[in-house]
Coordinates of C-alpha atoms in Angstrom, one line a residue:
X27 CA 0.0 0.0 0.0
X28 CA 3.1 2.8 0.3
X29 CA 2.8 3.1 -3.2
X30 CA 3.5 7.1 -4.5
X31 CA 2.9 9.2 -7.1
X32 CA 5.8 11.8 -8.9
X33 CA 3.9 14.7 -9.6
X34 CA 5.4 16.2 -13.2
X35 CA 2.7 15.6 -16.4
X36 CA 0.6 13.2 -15.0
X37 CA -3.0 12.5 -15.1
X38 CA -4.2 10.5 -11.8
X39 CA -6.8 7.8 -13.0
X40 CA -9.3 5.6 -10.8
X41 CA -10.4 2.6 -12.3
X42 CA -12.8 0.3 -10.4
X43 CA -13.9 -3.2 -12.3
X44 CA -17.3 -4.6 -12.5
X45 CA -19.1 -7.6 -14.2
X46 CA -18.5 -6.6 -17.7
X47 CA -16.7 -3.1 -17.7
X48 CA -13.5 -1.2 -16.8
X49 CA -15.0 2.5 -15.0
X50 CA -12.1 4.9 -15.7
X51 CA -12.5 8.4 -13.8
X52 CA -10.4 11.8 -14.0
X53 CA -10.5 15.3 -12.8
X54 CA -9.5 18.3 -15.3
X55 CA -9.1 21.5 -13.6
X56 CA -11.6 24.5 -15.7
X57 CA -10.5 28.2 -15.5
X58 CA -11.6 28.7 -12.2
X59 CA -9.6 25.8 -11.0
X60 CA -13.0 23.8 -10.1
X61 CA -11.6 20.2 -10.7
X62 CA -14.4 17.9 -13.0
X63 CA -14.5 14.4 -13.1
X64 CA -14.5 12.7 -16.7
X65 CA -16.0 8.8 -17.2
X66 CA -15.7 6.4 -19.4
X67 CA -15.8 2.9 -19.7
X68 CA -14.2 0.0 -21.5
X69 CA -15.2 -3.6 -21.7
X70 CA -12.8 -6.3 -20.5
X71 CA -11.8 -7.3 -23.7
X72 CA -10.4 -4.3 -24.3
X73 CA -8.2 -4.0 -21.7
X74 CA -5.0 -3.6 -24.2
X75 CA -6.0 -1.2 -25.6
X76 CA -7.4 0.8 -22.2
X77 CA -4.8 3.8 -22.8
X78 CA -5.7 4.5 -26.3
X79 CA -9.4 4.4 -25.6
X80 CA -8.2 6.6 -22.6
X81 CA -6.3 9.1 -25.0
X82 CA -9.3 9.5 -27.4
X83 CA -10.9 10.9 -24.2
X84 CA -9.2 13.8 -23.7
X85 CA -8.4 15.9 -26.2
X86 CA -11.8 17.9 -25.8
X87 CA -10.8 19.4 -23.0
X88 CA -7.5 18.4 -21.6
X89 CA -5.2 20.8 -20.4
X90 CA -2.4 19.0 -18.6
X91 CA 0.5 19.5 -20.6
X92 CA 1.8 15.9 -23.2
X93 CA 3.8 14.1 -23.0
X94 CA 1.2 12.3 -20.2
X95 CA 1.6 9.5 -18.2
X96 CA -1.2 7.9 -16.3
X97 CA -1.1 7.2 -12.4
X98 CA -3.4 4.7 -11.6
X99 CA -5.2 3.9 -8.6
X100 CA -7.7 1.0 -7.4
X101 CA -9.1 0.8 -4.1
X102 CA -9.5 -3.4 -2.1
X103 CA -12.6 -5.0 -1.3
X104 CA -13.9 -4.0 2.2
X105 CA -13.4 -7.3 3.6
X106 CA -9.9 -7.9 2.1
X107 CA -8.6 -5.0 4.6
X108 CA -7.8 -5.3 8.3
X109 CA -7.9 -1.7 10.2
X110 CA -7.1 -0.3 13.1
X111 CA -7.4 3.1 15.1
X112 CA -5.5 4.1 17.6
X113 CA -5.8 7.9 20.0
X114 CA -1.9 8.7 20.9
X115 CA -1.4 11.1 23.4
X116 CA 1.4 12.5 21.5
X117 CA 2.2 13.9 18.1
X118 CA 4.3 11.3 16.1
X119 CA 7.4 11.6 13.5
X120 CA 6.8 9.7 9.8
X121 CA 9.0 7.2 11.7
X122 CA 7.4 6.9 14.7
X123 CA 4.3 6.3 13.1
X124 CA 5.6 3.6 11.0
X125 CA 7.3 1.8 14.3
X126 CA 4.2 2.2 16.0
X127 CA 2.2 0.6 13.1
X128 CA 4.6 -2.1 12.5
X129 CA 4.5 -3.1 16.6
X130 CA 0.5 -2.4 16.1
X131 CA 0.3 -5.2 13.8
X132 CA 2.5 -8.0 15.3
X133 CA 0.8 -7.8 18.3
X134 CA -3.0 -7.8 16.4
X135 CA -2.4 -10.2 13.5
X136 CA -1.3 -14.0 13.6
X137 CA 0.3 -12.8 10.1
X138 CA 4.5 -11.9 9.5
X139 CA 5.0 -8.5 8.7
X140 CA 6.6 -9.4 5.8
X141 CA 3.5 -10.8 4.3
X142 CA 1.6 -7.8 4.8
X143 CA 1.6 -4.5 3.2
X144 CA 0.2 -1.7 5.0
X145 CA -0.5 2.2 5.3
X146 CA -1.3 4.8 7.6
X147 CA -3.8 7.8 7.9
X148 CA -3.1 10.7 10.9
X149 CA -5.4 12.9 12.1
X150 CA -4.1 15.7 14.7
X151 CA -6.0 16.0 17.9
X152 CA -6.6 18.3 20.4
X153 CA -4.6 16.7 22.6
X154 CA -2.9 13.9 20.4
X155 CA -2.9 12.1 17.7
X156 CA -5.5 9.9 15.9
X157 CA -3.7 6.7 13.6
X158 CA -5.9 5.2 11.5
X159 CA -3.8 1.5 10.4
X160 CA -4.6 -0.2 7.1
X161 CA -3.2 -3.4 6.0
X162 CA -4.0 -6.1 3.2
X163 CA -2.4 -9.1 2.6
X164 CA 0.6 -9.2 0.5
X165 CA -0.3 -12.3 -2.0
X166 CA -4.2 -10.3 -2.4
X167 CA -2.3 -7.4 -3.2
X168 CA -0.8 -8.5 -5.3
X169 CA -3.6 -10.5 -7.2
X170 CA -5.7 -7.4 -7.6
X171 CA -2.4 -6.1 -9.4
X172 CA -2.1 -8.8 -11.8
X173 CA -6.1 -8.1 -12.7
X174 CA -5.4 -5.4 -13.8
X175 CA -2.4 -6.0 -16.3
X176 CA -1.2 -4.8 -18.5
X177 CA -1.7 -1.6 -16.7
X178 CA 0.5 -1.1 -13.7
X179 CA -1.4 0.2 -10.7
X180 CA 0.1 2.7 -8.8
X181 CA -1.8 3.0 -5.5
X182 CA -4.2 0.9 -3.6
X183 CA -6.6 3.1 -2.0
X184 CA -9.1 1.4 1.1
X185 CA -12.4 1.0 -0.1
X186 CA -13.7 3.1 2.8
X187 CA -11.8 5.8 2.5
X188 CA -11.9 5.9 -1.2
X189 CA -16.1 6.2 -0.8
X190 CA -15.8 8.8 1.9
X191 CA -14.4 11.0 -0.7
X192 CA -16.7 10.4 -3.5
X193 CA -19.9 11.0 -0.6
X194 CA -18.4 14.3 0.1
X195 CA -18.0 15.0 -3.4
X196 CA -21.0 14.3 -4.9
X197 CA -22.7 15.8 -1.5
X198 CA -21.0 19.0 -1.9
X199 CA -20.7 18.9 1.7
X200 CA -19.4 17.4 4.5
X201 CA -21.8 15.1 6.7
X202 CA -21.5 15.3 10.4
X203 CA -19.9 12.9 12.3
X204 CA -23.3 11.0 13.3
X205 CA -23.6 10.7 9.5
X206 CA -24.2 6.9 8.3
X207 CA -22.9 6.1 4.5
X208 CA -24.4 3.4 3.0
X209 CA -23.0 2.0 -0.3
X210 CA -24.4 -1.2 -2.1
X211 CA -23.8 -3.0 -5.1
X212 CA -23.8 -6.4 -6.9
X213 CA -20.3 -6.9 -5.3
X214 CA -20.0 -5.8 -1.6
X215 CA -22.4 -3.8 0.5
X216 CA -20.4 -1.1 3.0
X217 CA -22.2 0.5 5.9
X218 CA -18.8 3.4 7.4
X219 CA -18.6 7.0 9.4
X220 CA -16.0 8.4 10.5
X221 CA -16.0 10.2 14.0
X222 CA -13.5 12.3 16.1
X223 CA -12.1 9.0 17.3
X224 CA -12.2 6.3 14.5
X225 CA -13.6 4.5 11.6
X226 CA -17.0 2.6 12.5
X227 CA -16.9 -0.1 9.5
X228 CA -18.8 -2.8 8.3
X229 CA -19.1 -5.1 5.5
X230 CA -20.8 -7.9 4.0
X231 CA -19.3 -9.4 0.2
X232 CA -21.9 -9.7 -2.4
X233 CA -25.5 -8.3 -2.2
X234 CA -26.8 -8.6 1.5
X235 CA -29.8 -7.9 3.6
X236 CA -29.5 -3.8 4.6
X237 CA -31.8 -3.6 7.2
X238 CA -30.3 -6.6 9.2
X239 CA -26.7 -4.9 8.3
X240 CA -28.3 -1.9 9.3
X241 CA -29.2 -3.6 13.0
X242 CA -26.1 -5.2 13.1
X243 CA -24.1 -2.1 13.0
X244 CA -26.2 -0.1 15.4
X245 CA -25.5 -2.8 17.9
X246 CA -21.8 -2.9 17.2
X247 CA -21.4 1.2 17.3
X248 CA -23.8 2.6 20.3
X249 CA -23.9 5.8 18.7
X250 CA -26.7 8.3 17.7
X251 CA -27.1 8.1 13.5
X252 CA -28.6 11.8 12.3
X253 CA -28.8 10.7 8.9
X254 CA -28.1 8.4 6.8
X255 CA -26.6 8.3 3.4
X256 CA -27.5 5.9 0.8
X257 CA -25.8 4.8 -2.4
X258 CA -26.7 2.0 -4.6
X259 CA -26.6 0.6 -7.8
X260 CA -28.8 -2.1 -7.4
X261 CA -32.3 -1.4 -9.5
X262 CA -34.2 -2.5 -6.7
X263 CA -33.8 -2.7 -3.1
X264 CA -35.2 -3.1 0.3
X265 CA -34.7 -0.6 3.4
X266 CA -37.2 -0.2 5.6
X267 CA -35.4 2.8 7.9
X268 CA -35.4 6.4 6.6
X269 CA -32.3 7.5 4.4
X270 CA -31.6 10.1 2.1
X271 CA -30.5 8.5 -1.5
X272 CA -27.5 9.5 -3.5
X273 CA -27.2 9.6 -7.1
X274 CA -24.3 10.4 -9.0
X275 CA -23.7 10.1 -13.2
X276 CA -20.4 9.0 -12.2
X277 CA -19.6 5.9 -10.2
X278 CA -18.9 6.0 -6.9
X279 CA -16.0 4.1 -6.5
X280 CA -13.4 5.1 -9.5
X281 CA -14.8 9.0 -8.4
X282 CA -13.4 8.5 -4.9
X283 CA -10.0 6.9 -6.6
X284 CA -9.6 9.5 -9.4
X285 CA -9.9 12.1 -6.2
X286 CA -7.0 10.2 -4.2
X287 CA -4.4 13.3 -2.7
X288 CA -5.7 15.6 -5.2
X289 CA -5.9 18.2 -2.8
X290 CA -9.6 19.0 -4.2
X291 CA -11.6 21.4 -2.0
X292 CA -15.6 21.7 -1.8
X293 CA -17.3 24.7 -2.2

C-alpha cells in the first residue's frame, strides 16, 4: 500500500472493475480551477488497448501538458482489509508512526510483517494524535495487481476511504460525524462513518440484507445516527429505515480513486 505518485505531467486515473466493464474516472481543472470528473468505460476485452481508448478521451478538454503519463489507482474490497485506530497522546514523526504501526500489527495479527503491506492515515487532535492503520495481505495485493495488467497500478486506496471522498464529493458537503454512509452493489455492501475517534466499518461481500446490516451495526457502534446516506446501484432494493439517497452520473467508487491526494476542496 506505500505506493506514490511523482507529480510532473501526469494524469491520476481511478479505475474500479465490474461484471462486464473497466469504469475509468479523472478530474480536469476549468478556469476557475474547479476540478471535473471525466467517465468512461471500457469492456474487459479491451483491456489492451485501455490507454488508447483513454487518450481518445481527452483531447476535448484536456489541459495538462503531453507528453502524459497515467497514475493509476484502485481501491481493495472491504473485507480484504484489516484496520485499526489508535488515540496517541502524542504527536508522532513519519517514523514513529511507522514503528508504531509495525508493533501495532504483530501484536494484532497472527500474520508476518513481511506478508503484509500496509499504510497509515493521521489525524491531529486536540490533545494527540489519531492513527488510522490499514493493512491487506501481501499475496491479495498483489492479485488485484495482476487483474489489472497490463496496466500497472500505482496505488491501492481502502475502499472506505476511497467512498468517503466520492460521498463528500457528490454531497458538496461534508456530513456530520453521526452521519451513516451506506454504499451497495452487486459486489459488496459497505455501511462506514467516521467520528472524532475512528472508523466505525462494516461489510458484507456480495448483495446482502441492509436492514439486518443496518441492525447489526447499530448494535456494534452505540452511537446516535442523524442521517443516513445511501448509495446503490442495485435497481431495486429493500430498506425499511429512513435514508436520504445518492445519485451520481459518475460511479462512486473510481470517483473516490480519481480524487486520491488531489488536494480537491468543496465549495
Amino acid at each position: 500500500m506505500e505506493k506514490f505518485i511523482k507529480k510532473h505531467n501526469r494524469l491520476q486515473v481511478g479505475i474500479w472493475v465490474t461484471k462486464h466493464h473497466y469504469e475509468l474516472v479523472w478530474l480536469e481543472s476549468d478556469k476557475n480551477a474547479k476540478k471535473t470528473p471525466h467517465f468512461c468505460r471500457v469492456t474487459h476485452l479491451a483491456i489492451t488497448d485501455i490507454r488508447t481508448t483513454l487518450y481518445e478521451k481527452l483531447p476535448a478538454h484536456m489541459t495538462t501538458p503531453r507528453p502524459l503519463s497515467i497514475d493509476w489507482v484502485t481501491p481493495c474490497l472491504p473485507h480484504q482489509v484489516w484496520y485499526k485506530n489508535l488515540l496517541l497522546q502524542e504527536q508522532l514523526a513519519e517514523s514513529e508512526c511507522k514503528q508504531q504501526c509495525r508493533y501495532t500489527i504483530e501484536k494484532e495479527l497472527p500474520i508476518p510483517l513481511d506478508e503484509l503491506w500496509f499504510d497509515y492515515v493521521t489525524t491531529p487532535l486536540k490533545q494527540g494524535l489519531r492513527l488510522d492503520i490499514f493493512a491487506v495481505k501481501r499475496e491479495v495485493a498483489q492479485g488485484l495487481l495482476t487483474h489489472f495488467l497490463p496496466l500497472k497500478i500505482k496505488v491501492l486506496d481502502t475502499m472506505t476511504g476511497c467512498l468517503y471522498r466520492a460521498f463528500r464529493y457528490v454531497l458538496n458537503s461534508t456530513p456530520s460525524a453521526q452521519s451513516l454512509y451506506i454504499y451497495q452493489d452487486t459486489q459488496f455492501t459497505l455501511l462506514f462513518r467516521q467520528t472524532q475517534q475512528e472508523w466505525q466499518i462494516l461489510s458484507q461481500s456480495k448483495q446482502a440484507d441492509l436492514t439486518e446490516l443496518y441492525q447489526q451495526f447499530t448494535q456494534r457502534y452505540e452511537q446516535p445516527i442523524d442521517k443516513i446516506l445511501y448509495y446503490s446501484t442495485l435497481p431495486d432494493y429493500h430498506f425499511s429505515v429512513p435514508h436520504q439517497r445518492v445519485t451520481s452520473d459518475i460511479p462512486l467508487i473510481p470517483l473516490g480513486a480519481a480524487l486520491w491526494k488531489t488536494g480537491w476542496q468543496m465549495d
